[in-house]
JSON list of C-alpha atoms in Angstrom, two decimals:
[
{"chain": "A", "resi": 1, "resn": "ASN", "atom": "CA", "xyz": [-25.55, 35.31, -100.35]},
{"chain": "A", "resi": 2, "resn": "ALA", "atom": "CA", "xyz": [-24.63, 36.62, -96.89]},
{"chain": "A", "resi": 3, "resn": "GLY", "atom": "CA", "xyz": [-20.84, 36.81, -97.40]},
{"chain": "A", "resi": 4, "resn": "VAL", "atom": "CA", "xyz": [-18.97, 36.51, -94.11]},
{"chain": "A", "resi": 5, "resn": "THR", "atom": "CA", "xyz": [-21.06, 36.29, -90.95]},
{"chain": "A", "resi": 6, "resn": "GLN", "atom": "CA", "xyz": [-19.87, 36.47, -87.34]},
{"chain": "A", "resi": 7, "resn": "THR", "atom": "CA", "xyz": [-21.54, 35.73, -84.03]},
{"chain": "A", "resi": 8, "resn": "PRO", "atom": "CA", "xyz": [-21.97, 37.18, -81.52]},
{"chain": "A", "resi": 9, "resn": "LYS", "atom": "CA", "xyz": [-21.95, 40.89, -82.38]},
{"chain": "A", "resi": 10, "resn": "PHE", "atom": "CA", "xyz": [-21.11, 41.94, -78.82]},
{"chain": "A", "resi": 11, "resn": "GLN", "atom": "CA", "xyz": [-19.82, 40.03, -75.77]},
{"chain": "A", "resi": 12, "resn": "VAL", "atom": "CA", "xyz": [-18.74, 40.90, -72.26]},
{"chain": "A", "resi": 13, "resn": "LEU", "atom": "CA", "xyz": [-16.63, 38.38, -70.35]},
{"chain": "A", "resi": 14, "resn": "LYS", "atom": "CA", "xyz": [-15.09, 38.29, -66.93]},
{"chain": "A", "resi": 15, "resn": "THR", "atom": "CA", "xyz": [-11.37, 37.58, -66.63]},
{"chain": "A", "resi": 16, "resn": "GLY", "atom": "CA", "xyz": [-10.78, 33.82, -66.82]},
{"chain": "A", "resi": 17, "resn": "GLN", "atom": "CA", "xyz": [-13.98, 32.97, -68.67]},
{"chain": "A", "resi": 18, "resn": "SER", "atom": "CA", "xyz": [-13.87, 31.20, -72.01]},
{"chain": "A", "resi": 19, "resn": "MET", "atom": "CA", "xyz": [-15.80, 31.70, -75.20]},
{"chain": "A", "resi": 20, "resn": "THR", "atom": "CA", "xyz": [-15.81, 30.87, -78.90]},
{"chain": "A", "resi": 21, "resn": "LEU", "atom": "CA", "xyz": [-16.30, 33.38, -81.67]},
{"chain": "A", "resi": 22, "resn": "GLN", "atom": "CA", "xyz": [-18.01, 31.90, -84.71]},
{"chain": "A", "resi": 23, "resn": "CYS", "atom": "CA", "xyz": [-17.37, 32.77, -88.35]},
{"chain": "A", "resi": 24, "resn": "ALA", "atom": "CA", "xyz": [-18.92, 31.38, -91.51]},
{"chain": "A", "resi": 25, "resn": "GLN", "atom": "CA", "xyz": [-18.65, 32.27, -95.19]},
{"chain": "A", "resi": 26, "resn": "ASP", "atom": "CA", "xyz": [-20.88, 31.16, -98.04]},
{"chain": "A", "resi": 27, "resn": "MET", "atom": "CA", "xyz": [-18.59, 32.19, -100.93]},
{"chain": "A", "resi": 28, "resn": "ASN", "atom": "CA", "xyz": [-16.74, 28.85, -101.21]},
{"chain": "A", "resi": 29, "resn": "HIS", "atom": "CA", "xyz": [-13.48, 30.58, -100.27]},
{"chain": "A", "resi": 30, "resn": "ASN", "atom": "CA", "xyz": [-10.45, 28.49, -99.40]},
{"chain": "A", "resi": 31, "resn": "SER", "atom": "CA", "xyz": [-8.58, 30.74, -96.98]},
{"chain": "A", "resi": 32, "resn": "MET", "atom": "CA", "xyz": [-9.94, 32.25, -93.79]},
{"chain": "A", "resi": 33, "resn": "TYR", "atom": "CA", "xyz": [-8.42, 34.65, -91.27]},
{"chain": "A", "resi": 34, "resn": "TRP", "atom": "CA", "xyz": [-8.96, 36.01, -87.78]},
{"chain": "A", "resi": 35, "resn": "TYR", "atom": "CA", "xyz": [-7.82, 39.57, -86.95]},
{"chain": "A", "resi": 36, "resn": "ARG", "atom": "CA", "xyz": [-8.07, 41.82, -83.96]},
{"chain": "A", "resi": 37, "resn": "GLN", "atom": "CA", "xyz": [-8.41, 45.58, -84.28]},
{"chain": "A", "resi": 38, "resn": "ASP", "atom": "CA", "xyz": [-7.24, 47.95, -81.58]},
{"chain": "A", "resi": 39, "resn": "PRO", "atom": "CA", "xyz": [-7.18, 51.76, -81.73]},
{"chain": "A", "resi": 40, "resn": "GLY", "atom": "CA", "xyz": [-4.15, 53.09, -83.58]},
{"chain": "A", "resi": 41, "resn": "MET", "atom": "CA", "xyz": [-2.88, 49.61, -84.48]},
{"chain": "A", "resi": 42, "resn": "GLY", "atom": "CA", "xyz": [-4.76, 48.68, -87.63]},
{"chain": "A", "resi": 43, "resn": "LEU", "atom": "CA", "xyz": [-5.63, 45.00, -87.95]},
{"chain": "A", "resi": 44, "resn": "ARG", "atom": "CA", "xyz": [-3.31, 42.30, -86.62]},
{"chain": "A", "resi": 45, "resn": "LEU", "atom": "CA", "xyz": [-3.52, 38.71, -87.78]},
{"chain": "A", "resi": 46, "resn": "ILE", "atom": "CA", "xyz": [-4.20, 36.18, -85.02]},
{"chain": "A", "resi": 47, "resn": "TYR", "atom": "CA", "xyz": [-4.55, 32.91, -86.95]},
{"chain": "A", "resi": 48, "resn": "TYR", "atom": "CA", "xyz": [-5.27, 31.89, -90.48]},
{"chain": "A", "resi": 49, "resn": "SER", "atom": "CA", "xyz": [-6.35, 28.79, -92.37]},
{"chain": "A", "resi": 50, "resn": "ALA", "atom": "CA", "xyz": [-5.05, 28.39, -95.89]},
{"chain": "A", "resi": 51, "resn": "SER", "atom": "CA", "xyz": [-7.47, 25.55, -96.60]},
{"chain": "A", "resi": 52, "resn": "GLU", "atom": "CA", "xyz": [-9.83, 23.18, -94.87]},
{"chain": "A", "resi": 53, "resn": "GLY", "atom": "CA", "xyz": [-7.96, 21.12, -92.30]},
{"chain": "A", "resi": 54, "resn": "THR", "atom": "CA", "xyz": [-5.01, 23.47, -91.89]},
{"chain": "A", "resi": 55, "resn": "THR", "atom": "CA", "xyz": [-4.39, 26.33, -89.48]},
{"chain": "A", "resi": 56, "resn": "ASP", "atom": "CA", "xyz": [-1.36, 28.45, -88.68]},
{"chain": "A", "resi": 57, "resn": "LYS", "atom": "CA", "xyz": [-0.29, 31.21, -86.34]},
{"chain": "A", "resi": 58, "resn": "GLY", "atom": "CA", "xyz": [-0.30, 34.83, -87.33]},
{"chain": "A", "resi": 59, "resn": "GLU", "atom": "CA", "xyz": [1.29, 37.85, -85.68]},
{"chain": "A", "resi": 60, "resn": "VAL", "atom": "CA", "xyz": [-0.49, 37.70, -82.27]},
{"chain": "A", "resi": 61, "resn": "PRO", "atom": "CA", "xyz": [-1.62, 34.09, -81.54]},
{"chain": "A", "resi": 62, "resn": "ASN", "atom": "CA", "xyz": [-0.97, 33.89, -77.80]},
{"chain": "A", "resi": 63, "resn": "GLY", "atom": "CA", "xyz": [-4.11, 33.25, -75.75]},
{"chain": "A", "resi": 64, "resn": "TYR", "atom": "CA", "xyz": [-6.15, 32.03, -78.72]},
{"chain": "A", "resi": 65, "resn": "ASN", "atom": "CA", "xyz": [-6.95, 28.78, -80.47]},
{"chain": "A", "resi": 66, "resn": "VAL", "atom": "CA", "xyz": [-8.77, 28.16, -83.74]},
{"chain": "A", "resi": 67, "resn": "SER", "atom": "CA", "xyz": [-10.67, 25.40, -85.48]},
{"chain": "A", "resi": 68, "resn": "ARG", "atom": "CA", "xyz": [-11.39, 25.12, -89.18]},
{"chain": "A", "resi": 69, "resn": "LEU", "atom": "CA", "xyz": [-14.50, 23.00, -88.80]},
{"chain": "A", "resi": 70, "resn": "ASN", "atom": "CA", "xyz": [-15.14, 22.69, -92.54]},
{"chain": "A", "resi": 71, "resn": "LYS", "atom": "CA", "xyz": [-14.65, 24.85, -95.60]},
{"chain": "A", "resi": 72, "resn": "ARG", "atom": "CA", "xyz": [-17.33, 27.32, -94.46]},
{"chain": "A", "resi": 73, "resn": "GLU", "atom": "CA", "xyz": [-16.57, 27.72, -90.78]},
{"chain": "A", "resi": 74, "resn": "PHE", "atom": "CA", "xyz": [-13.58, 29.01, -88.83]},
{"chain": "A", "resi": 75, "resn": "SER", "atom": "CA", "xyz": [-13.92, 29.57, -85.09]},
{"chain": "A", "resi": 76, "resn": "LEU", "atom": "CA", "xyz": [-11.72, 31.45, -82.62]},
{"chain": "A", "resi": 77, "resn": "ARG", "atom": "CA", "xyz": [-11.57, 30.35, -78.98]},
{"chain": "A", "resi": 78, "resn": "LEU", "atom": "CA", "xyz": [-10.40, 32.25, -75.93]},
{"chain": "A", "resi": 79, "resn": "GLU", "atom": "CA", "xyz": [-9.71, 29.65, -73.23]},
{"chain": "A", "resi": 80, "resn": "SER", "atom": "CA", "xyz": [-9.11, 32.07, -70.36]},
{"chain": "A", "resi": 81, "resn": "ALA", "atom": "CA", "xyz": [-9.98, 35.63, -71.28]},
{"chain": "A", "resi": 82, "resn": "ALA", "atom": "CA", "xyz": [-7.77, 38.50, -70.14]},
{"chain": "A", "resi": 83, "resn": "PRO", "atom": "CA", "xyz": [-8.42, 42.26, -70.20]},
{"chain": "A", "resi": 84, "resn": "SER", "atom": "CA", "xyz": [-5.69, 42.58, -72.86]},
{"chain": "A", "resi": 85, "resn": "GLN", "atom": "CA", "xyz": [-7.98, 40.64, -75.20]},
{"chain": "A", "resi": 86, "resn": "THR", "atom": "CA", "xyz": [-10.57, 43.42, -75.16]},
{"chain": "A", "resi": 87, "resn": "SER", "atom": "CA", "xyz": [-10.79, 44.27, -78.84]},
{"chain": "A", "resi": 88, "resn": "VAL", "atom": "CA", "xyz": [-12.87, 44.08, -81.98]},
{"chain": "A", "resi": 89, "resn": "TYR", "atom": "CA", "xyz": [-12.40, 40.76, -83.77]},
{"chain": "A", "resi": 90, "resn": "PHE", "atom": "CA", "xyz": [-12.84, 40.36, -87.51]},
{"chain": "A", "resi": 91, "resn": "CYS", "atom": "CA", "xyz": [-13.04, 37.23, -89.58]},
{"chain": "A", "resi": 92, "resn": "ALA", "atom": "CA", "xyz": [-12.14, 37.38, -93.26]},
{"chain": "A", "resi": 93, "resn": "SER", "atom": "CA", "xyz": [-12.01, 35.02, -96.21]},
{"chain": "A", "resi": 94, "resn": "ARG", "atom": "CA", "xyz": [-10.21, 34.91, -99.55]},
{"chain": "A", "resi": 95, "resn": "LEU", "atom": "CA", "xyz": [-11.03, 33.00, -102.70]},
{"chain": "A", "resi": 96, "resn": "ASP", "atom": "CA", "xyz": [-8.35, 33.29, -105.28]},
{"chain": "A", "resi": 97, "resn": "PRO", "atom": "CA", "xyz": [-4.84, 32.11, -104.38]},
{"chain": "A", "resi": 98, "resn": "ARG", "atom": "CA", "xyz": [-3.51, 34.64, -106.90]},
{"chain": "A", "resi": 99, "resn": "SER", "atom": "CA", "xyz": [-5.42, 37.51, -105.32]},
{"chain": "A", "resi": 100, "resn": "TYR", "atom": "CA", "xyz": [-5.04, 39.30, -102.03]},
{"chain": "A", "resi": 101, "resn": "GLU", "atom": "CA", "xyz": [-8.60, 40.58, -101.75]},
{"chain": "A", "resi": 102, "resn": "GLN", "atom": "CA", "xyz": [-10.13, 39.63, -98.44]},
{"chain": "A", "resi": 103, "resn": "TYR", "atom": "CA", "xyz": [-13.78, 39.88, -97.53]},
{"chain": "A", "resi": 104, "resn": "PHE", "atom": "CA", "xyz": [-14.49, 40.83, -93.95]},
{"chain": "A", "resi": 105, "resn": "GLY", "atom": "CA", "xyz": [-17.31, 40.06, -91.58]},
{"chain": "A", "resi": 106, "resn": "PRO", "atom": "CA", "xyz": [-19.01, 42.76, -89.47]},
{"chain": "A", "resi": 107, "resn": "GLY", "atom": "CA", "xyz": [-16.90, 42.06, -86.38]},
{"chain": "A", "resi": 108, "resn": "THR", "atom": "CA", "xyz": [-17.39, 41.00, -82.76]},
{"chain": "A", "resi": 109, "resn": "ARG", "atom": "CA", "xyz": [-16.81, 43.62, -80.08]},
{"chain": "A", "resi": 110, "resn": "LEU", "atom": "CA", "xyz": [-15.42, 41.84, -77.01]},
{"chain": "A", "resi": 111, "resn": "THR", "atom": "CA", "xyz": [-14.90, 43.40, -73.60]},
{"chain": "A", "resi": 112, "resn": "VAL", "atom": "CA", "xyz": [-13.09, 41.53, -70.84]},
{"chain": "A", "resi": 113, "resn": "THR", "atom": "CA", "xyz": [-13.51, 42.96, -67.36]},
{"chain": "B", "resi": 1, "resn": "THR", "atom": "CA", "xyz": [8.60, 41.75, -89.57]},
{"chain": "B", "resi": 2, "resn": "GLN", "atom": "CA", "xyz": [7.10, 43.93, -92.26]},
{"chain": "B", "resi": 3, "resn": "LEU", "atom": "CA", "xyz": [5.66, 47.26, -91.15]},
{"chain": "B", "resi": 4, "resn": "LEU", "atom": "CA", "xyz": [3.43, 49.75, -92.92]},
{"chain": "B", "resi": 5, "resn": "GLU", "atom": "CA", "xyz": [3.47, 53.30, -91.59]},
{"chain": "B", "resi": 6, "resn": "GLN", "atom": "CA", "xyz": [0.33, 55.20, -92.44]},
{"chain": "B", "resi": 7, "resn": "SER", "atom": "CA", "xyz": [-0.03, 58.98, -92.11]},
{"chain": "B", "resi": 8, "resn": "PRO", "atom": "CA", "xyz": [-1.67, 61.06, -90.98]},
{"chain": "B", "resi": 9, "resn": "GLN", "atom": "CA", "xyz": [-3.47, 59.13, -88.25]},
{"chain": "B", "resi": 10, "resn": "PHE", "atom": "CA", "xyz": [-6.28, 61.72, -88.09]},
{"chain": "B", "resi": 11, "resn": "LEU", "atom": "CA", "xyz": [-7.56, 64.11, -90.74]},
{"chain": "B", "resi": 12, "resn": "SER", "atom": "CA", "xyz": [-10.38, 66.60, -90.24]},
{"chain": "B", "resi": 13, "resn": "ILE", "atom": "CA", "xyz": [-11.27, 68.74, -93.25]},
{"chain": "B", "resi": 14, "resn": "GLN", "atom": "CA", "xyz": [-14.10, 70.76, -94.76]},
{"chain": "B", "resi": 15, "resn": "GLU", "atom": "CA", "xyz": [-16.23, 69.56, -97.62]},
{"chain": "B", "resi": 16, "resn": "GLY", "atom": "CA", "xyz": [-14.62, 70.38, -100.96]},
{"chain": "B", "resi": 17, "resn": "GLU", "atom": "CA", "xyz": [-11.01, 70.18, -99.78]},
{"chain": "B", "resi": 18, "resn": "ASN", "atom": "CA", "xyz": [-8.47, 67.78, -101.20]},
{"chain": "B", "resi": 19, "resn": "LEU", "atom": "CA", "xyz": [-6.43, 65.36, -99.12]},
{"chain": "B", "resi": 20, "resn": "THR", "atom": "CA", "xyz": [-3.71, 62.73, -99.40]},
{"chain": "B", "resi": 21, "resn": "VAL", "atom": "CA", "xyz": [-3.04, 59.75, -97.16]},
{"chain": "B", "resi": 22, "resn": "TYR", "atom": "CA", "xyz": [0.34, 58.05, -97.25]},
{"chain": "B", "resi": 23, "resn": "CYS", "atom": "CA", "xyz": [1.42, 54.49, -96.64]},
{"chain": "B", "resi": 24, "resn": "ASN", "atom": "CA", "xyz": [5.16, 53.80, -96.36]},
{"chain": "B", "resi": 25, "resn": "SER", "atom": "CA", "xyz": [7.38, 50.81, -95.69]},
{"chain": "B", "resi": 26, "resn": "SER", "atom": "CA", "xyz": [11.00, 49.75, -95.92]},
{"chain": "B", "resi": 27, "resn": "SER", "atom": "CA", "xyz": [9.80, 46.42, -97.33]},
{"chain": "B", "resi": 28, "resn": "VAL", "atom": "CA", "xyz": [8.76, 45.55, -100.84]},
{"chain": "B", "resi": 29, "resn": "PHE", "atom": "CA", "xyz": [5.20, 44.32, -101.32]},
{"chain": "B", "resi": 30, "resn": "SER", "atom": "CA", "xyz": [3.76, 42.31, -104.19]},
{"chain": "B", "resi": 31, "resn": "SER", "atom": "CA", "xyz": [0.55, 44.27, -103.92]},
{"chain": "B", "resi": 32, "resn": "LEU", "atom": "CA", "xyz": [-0.95, 47.10, -101.96]},
{"chain": "B", "resi": 33, "resn": "GLN", "atom": "CA", "xyz": [-4.61, 47.36, -101.07]},
{"chain": "B", "resi": 34, "resn": "TRP", "atom": "CA", "xyz": [-6.72, 50.17, -99.69]},
{"chain": "B", "resi": 35, "resn": "TYR", "atom": "CA", "xyz": [-9.75, 49.44, -97.55]},
{"chain": "B", "resi": 36, "resn": "ARG", "atom": "CA", "xyz": [-12.43, 51.71, -96.14]},
{"chain": "B", "resi": 37, "resn": "GLN", "atom": "CA", "xyz": [-14.18, 50.93, -92.88]},
{"chain": "B", "resi": 38, "resn": "GLU", "atom": "CA", "xyz": [-17.29, 52.51, -91.42]},
{"chain": "B", "resi": 39, "resn": "PRO", "atom": "CA", "xyz": [-18.17, 52.36, -87.69]},
{"chain": "B", "resi": 40, "resn": "GLY", "atom": "CA", "xyz": [-19.55, 48.99, -86.65]},
{"chain": "B", "resi": 41, "resn": "GLU", "atom": "CA", "xyz": [-18.62, 47.30, -89.91]},
{"chain": "B", "resi": 42, "resn": "GLY", "atom": "CA", "xyz": [-15.72, 45.37, -91.39]},
{"chain": "B", "resi": 43, "resn": "PRO", "atom": "CA", "xyz": [-13.25, 46.85, -93.90]},
{"chain": "B", "resi": 44, "resn": "VAL", "atom": "CA", "xyz": [-14.33, 46.93, -97.53]},
{"chain": "B", "resi": 45, "resn": "LEU", "atom": "CA", "xyz": [-11.80, 46.77, -100.34]},
{"chain": "B", "resi": 46, "resn": "LEU", "atom": "CA", "xyz": [-11.48, 49.92, -102.47]},
{"chain": "B", "resi": 47, "resn": "VAL", "atom": "CA", "xyz": [-8.61, 49.00, -104.77]},
{"chain": "B", "resi": 48, "resn": "THR", "atom": "CA", "xyz": [-5.62, 46.71, -105.31]},
{"chain": "B", "resi": 49, "resn": "VAL", "atom": "CA", "xyz": [-2.43, 47.90, -107.03]},
{"chain": "B", "resi": 50, "resn": "VAL", "atom": "CA", "xyz": [0.22, 45.41, -108.06]},
{"chain": "B", "resi": 51, "resn": "THR", "atom": "CA", "xyz": [2.63, 47.12, -110.47]},
{"chain": "B", "resi": 52, "resn": "GLY", "atom": "CA", "xyz": [5.26, 49.65, -109.44]},
{"chain": "B", "resi": 53, "resn": "GLY", "atom": "CA", "xyz": [4.16, 53.13, -110.54]},
{"chain": "B", "resi": 54, "resn": "GLU", "atom": "CA", "xyz": [0.57, 52.01, -111.09]},
{"chain": "B", "resi": 55, "resn": "VAL", "atom": "CA", "xyz": [-2.16, 54.61, -110.75]},
{"chain": "B", "resi": 56, "resn": "LYS", "atom": "CA", "xyz": [-5.83, 53.71, -110.36]},
{"chain": "B", "resi": 57, "resn": "LYS", "atom": "CA", "xyz": [-8.79, 56.03, -110.14]},
{"chain": "B", "resi": 58, "resn": "LEU", "atom": "CA", "xyz": [-12.13, 55.38, -108.49]},
{"chain": "B", "resi": 59, "resn": "LYS", "atom": "CA", "xyz": [-14.32, 58.45, -109.09]},
{"chain": "B", "resi": 60, "resn": "ARG", "atom": "CA", "xyz": [-12.74, 61.15, -106.88]},
{"chain": "B", "resi": 61, "resn": "LEU", "atom": "CA", "xyz": [-10.19, 58.76, -105.35]},
{"chain": "B", "resi": 62, "resn": "THR", "atom": "CA", "xyz": [-6.75, 58.28, -106.92]},
{"chain": "B", "resi": 63, "resn": "PHE", "atom": "CA", "xyz": [-4.45, 55.50, -105.73]},
{"chain": "B", "resi": 64, "resn": "GLN", "atom": "CA", "xyz": [-0.77, 55.23, -106.57]},
{"chain": "B", "resi": 65, "resn": "PHE", "atom": "CA", "xyz": [1.76, 52.46, -105.95]},
{"chain": "B", "resi": 66, "resn": "GLY", "atom": "CA", "xyz": [5.37, 53.62, -105.63]},
{"chain": "B", "resi": 67, "resn": "ASP", "atom": "CA", "xyz": [7.88, 52.66, -108.29]},
{"chain": "B", "resi": 68, "resn": "ALA", "atom": "CA", "xyz": [9.79, 50.48, -105.83]},
{"chain": "B", "resi": 69, "resn": "ARG", "atom": "CA", "xyz": [6.55, 48.96, -104.45]},
{"chain": "B", "resi": 70, "resn": "LYS", "atom": "CA", "xyz": [7.36, 50.13, -100.93]},
{"chain": "B", "resi": 71, "resn": "ASP", "atom": "CA", "xyz": [4.84, 52.95, -100.63]},
{"chain": "B", "resi": 72, "resn": "SER", "atom": "CA", "xyz": [1.42, 54.05, -101.76]},
{"chain": "B", "resi": 73, "resn": "SER", "atom": "CA", "xyz": [-0.85, 57.07, -101.57]},
{"chain": "B", "resi": 74, "resn": "LEU", "atom": "CA", "xyz": [-4.56, 57.75, -101.63]},
{"chain": "B", "resi": 75, "resn": "HIS", "atom": "CA", "xyz": [-5.67, 61.16, -102.89]},
{"chain": "B", "resi": 76, "resn": "ILE", "atom": "CA", "xyz": [-9.26, 62.35, -102.55]},
{"chain": "B", "resi": 77, "resn": "THR", "atom": "CA", "xyz": [-10.40, 65.31, -104.61]},
{"chain": "B", "resi": 78, "resn": "ALA", "atom": "CA", "xyz": [-13.23, 67.54, -103.38]},
{"chain": "B", "resi": 79, "resn": "ALA", "atom": "CA", "xyz": [-13.96, 65.48, -100.29]},
{"chain": "B", "resi": 80, "resn": "GLN", "atom": "CA", "xyz": [-17.58, 64.94, -99.27]},
{"chain": "B", "resi": 81, "resn": "PRO", "atom": "CA", "xyz": [-19.12, 64.03, -95.90]},
{"chain": "B", "resi": 82, "resn": "GLY", "atom": "CA", "xyz": [-19.83, 60.58, -97.31]},
{"chain": "B", "resi": 83, "resn": "ASP", "atom": "CA", "xyz": [-16.06, 60.00, -97.52]},
{"chain": "B", "resi": 84, "resn": "THR", "atom": "CA", "xyz": [-15.86, 60.03, -93.71]},
{"chain": "B", "resi": 85, "resn": "GLY", "atom": "CA", "xyz": [-14.44, 56.79, -92.35]},
{"chain": "B", "resi": 86, "resn": "LEU", "atom": "CA", "xyz": [-11.32, 54.83, -91.49]},
{"chain": "B", "resi": 87, "resn": "TYR", "atom": "CA", "xyz": [-8.95, 54.21, -94.39]},
{"chain": "B", "resi": 88, "resn": "LEU", "atom": "CA", "xyz": [-6.53, 51.31, -94.15]},
{"chain": "B", "resi": 89, "resn": "CYS", "atom": "CA", "xyz": [-3.67, 50.33, -96.40]},
{"chain": "B", "resi": 90, "resn": "ALA", "atom": "CA", "xyz": [-2.55, 46.71, -96.50]},
{"chain": "B", "resi": 91, "resn": "GLY", "atom": "CA", "xyz": [0.49, 45.15, -98.14]},
{"chain": "B", "resi": 92, "resn": "GLY", "atom": "CA", "xyz": [0.58, 41.62, -99.46]},
{"chain": "B", "resi": 93, "resn": "THR", "atom": "CA", "xyz": [3.47, 39.37, -100.34]},
{"chain": "B", "resi": 94, "resn": "ASN", "atom": "CA", "xyz": [3.56, 36.31, -102.54]},
{"chain": "B", "resi": 95, "resn": "ALA", "atom": "CA", "xyz": [-0.13, 35.39, -102.64]},
{"chain": "B", "resi": 96, "resn": "GLY", "atom": "CA", "xyz": [0.45, 31.99, -104.16]},
{"chain": "B", "resi": 97, "resn": "GLY", "atom": "CA", "xyz": [3.35, 31.00, -101.98]},
{"chain": "B", "resi": 98, "resn": "THR", "atom": "CA", "xyz": [3.76, 30.08, -98.35]},
{"chain": "B", "resi": 99, "resn": "SER", "atom": "CA", "xyz": [2.51, 33.45, -97.10]},
{"chain": "B", "resi": 100, "resn": "TYR", "atom": "CA", "xyz": [-1.03, 32.35, -98.09]},
{"chain": "B", "resi": 101, "resn": "GLY", "atom": "CA", "xyz": [-2.06, 35.87, -98.95]},
{"chain": "B", "resi": 102, "resn": "LYS", "atom": "CA", "xyz": [-1.37, 37.29, -95.51]},
{"chain": "B", "resi": 103, "resn": "LEU", "atom": "CA", "xyz": [-1.73, 41.03, -95.31]},
{"chain": "B", "resi": 104, "resn": "THR", "atom": "CA", "xyz": [0.19, 43.59, -93.27]},
{"chain": "B", "resi": 105, "resn": "PHE", "atom": "CA", "xyz": [-2.06, 46.50, -92.32]},
{"chain": "B", "resi": 106, "resn": "GLY", "atom": "CA", "xyz": [-1.16, 50.10, -91.62]},
{"chain": "B", "resi": 107, "resn": "GLN", "atom": "CA", "xyz": [-2.49, 51.77, -88.48]},
{"chain": "B", "resi": 108, "resn": "GLY", "atom": "CA", "xyz": [-5.28, 53.51, -90.35]},
{"chain": "B", "resi": 109, "resn": "THR", "atom": "CA", "xyz": [-6.32, 57.10, -91.05]},
{"chain": "B", "resi": 110, "resn": "ILE", "atom": "CA", "xyz": [-9.52, 58.41, -89.51]},
{"chain": "B", "resi": 111, "resn": "LEU", "atom": "CA", "xyz": [-10.99, 60.92, -91.98]},
{"chain": "B", "resi": 112, "resn": "THR", "atom": "CA", "xyz": [-13.74, 63.32, -90.98]},
{"chain": "B", "resi": 113, "resn": "VAL", "atom": "CA", "xyz": [-15.25, 65.57, -93.65]},
{"chain": "B", "resi": 114, "resn": "HIS", "atom": "CA", "xyz": [-17.37, 68.37, -92.24]},
{"chain": "B", "resi": 115, "resn": "PRO", "atom": "CA", "xyz": [-20.28, 69.79, -94.27]}
]
């Protein structure tokens, strides 16, 4: 039982390049989330998926797209990376609709030059 | 937009000292969670409080939810170097409704406990 896994662990992009961050969970959770973490700003929600087949914008969605491929997988795509997207990205999942507990992956550290 | 103000942002103390971290908002939350994060890893849940005035203890850590459910505190007694890390509070609203369990995070408190 691996929990929430993310790939890659580290990535360096040039401005304008695209990439997809992968996330998978093996806990049969319904909801999945993408956050970014910047110094002094806690975690900010980018997109979330309440269930398979649905996605919705969070607090900071501009410049990102997501795909909920199936119940296990939720990917985050940067179509044209910008230096402002340099951050640590975390994926999380949640099982119980009555609970708020989220389980986080280990993160992807992205640098855009 | 709901905001959670966490203080202090940095805390550097000696082993054995006590400390308190605060999390405040003008908004009411259905629940308040505290997470701990170590370098290179994702946050890990420490506790969830859901009732106004609720107090929960986890060994040397005491968590309290304000009576009005707008604030919370984390108190650590006799801190140890192993307590070093980033502590995050997160407020949730209406888990079963249209908010889909979205959390609002505070900015975090970086705690360093020196031996």
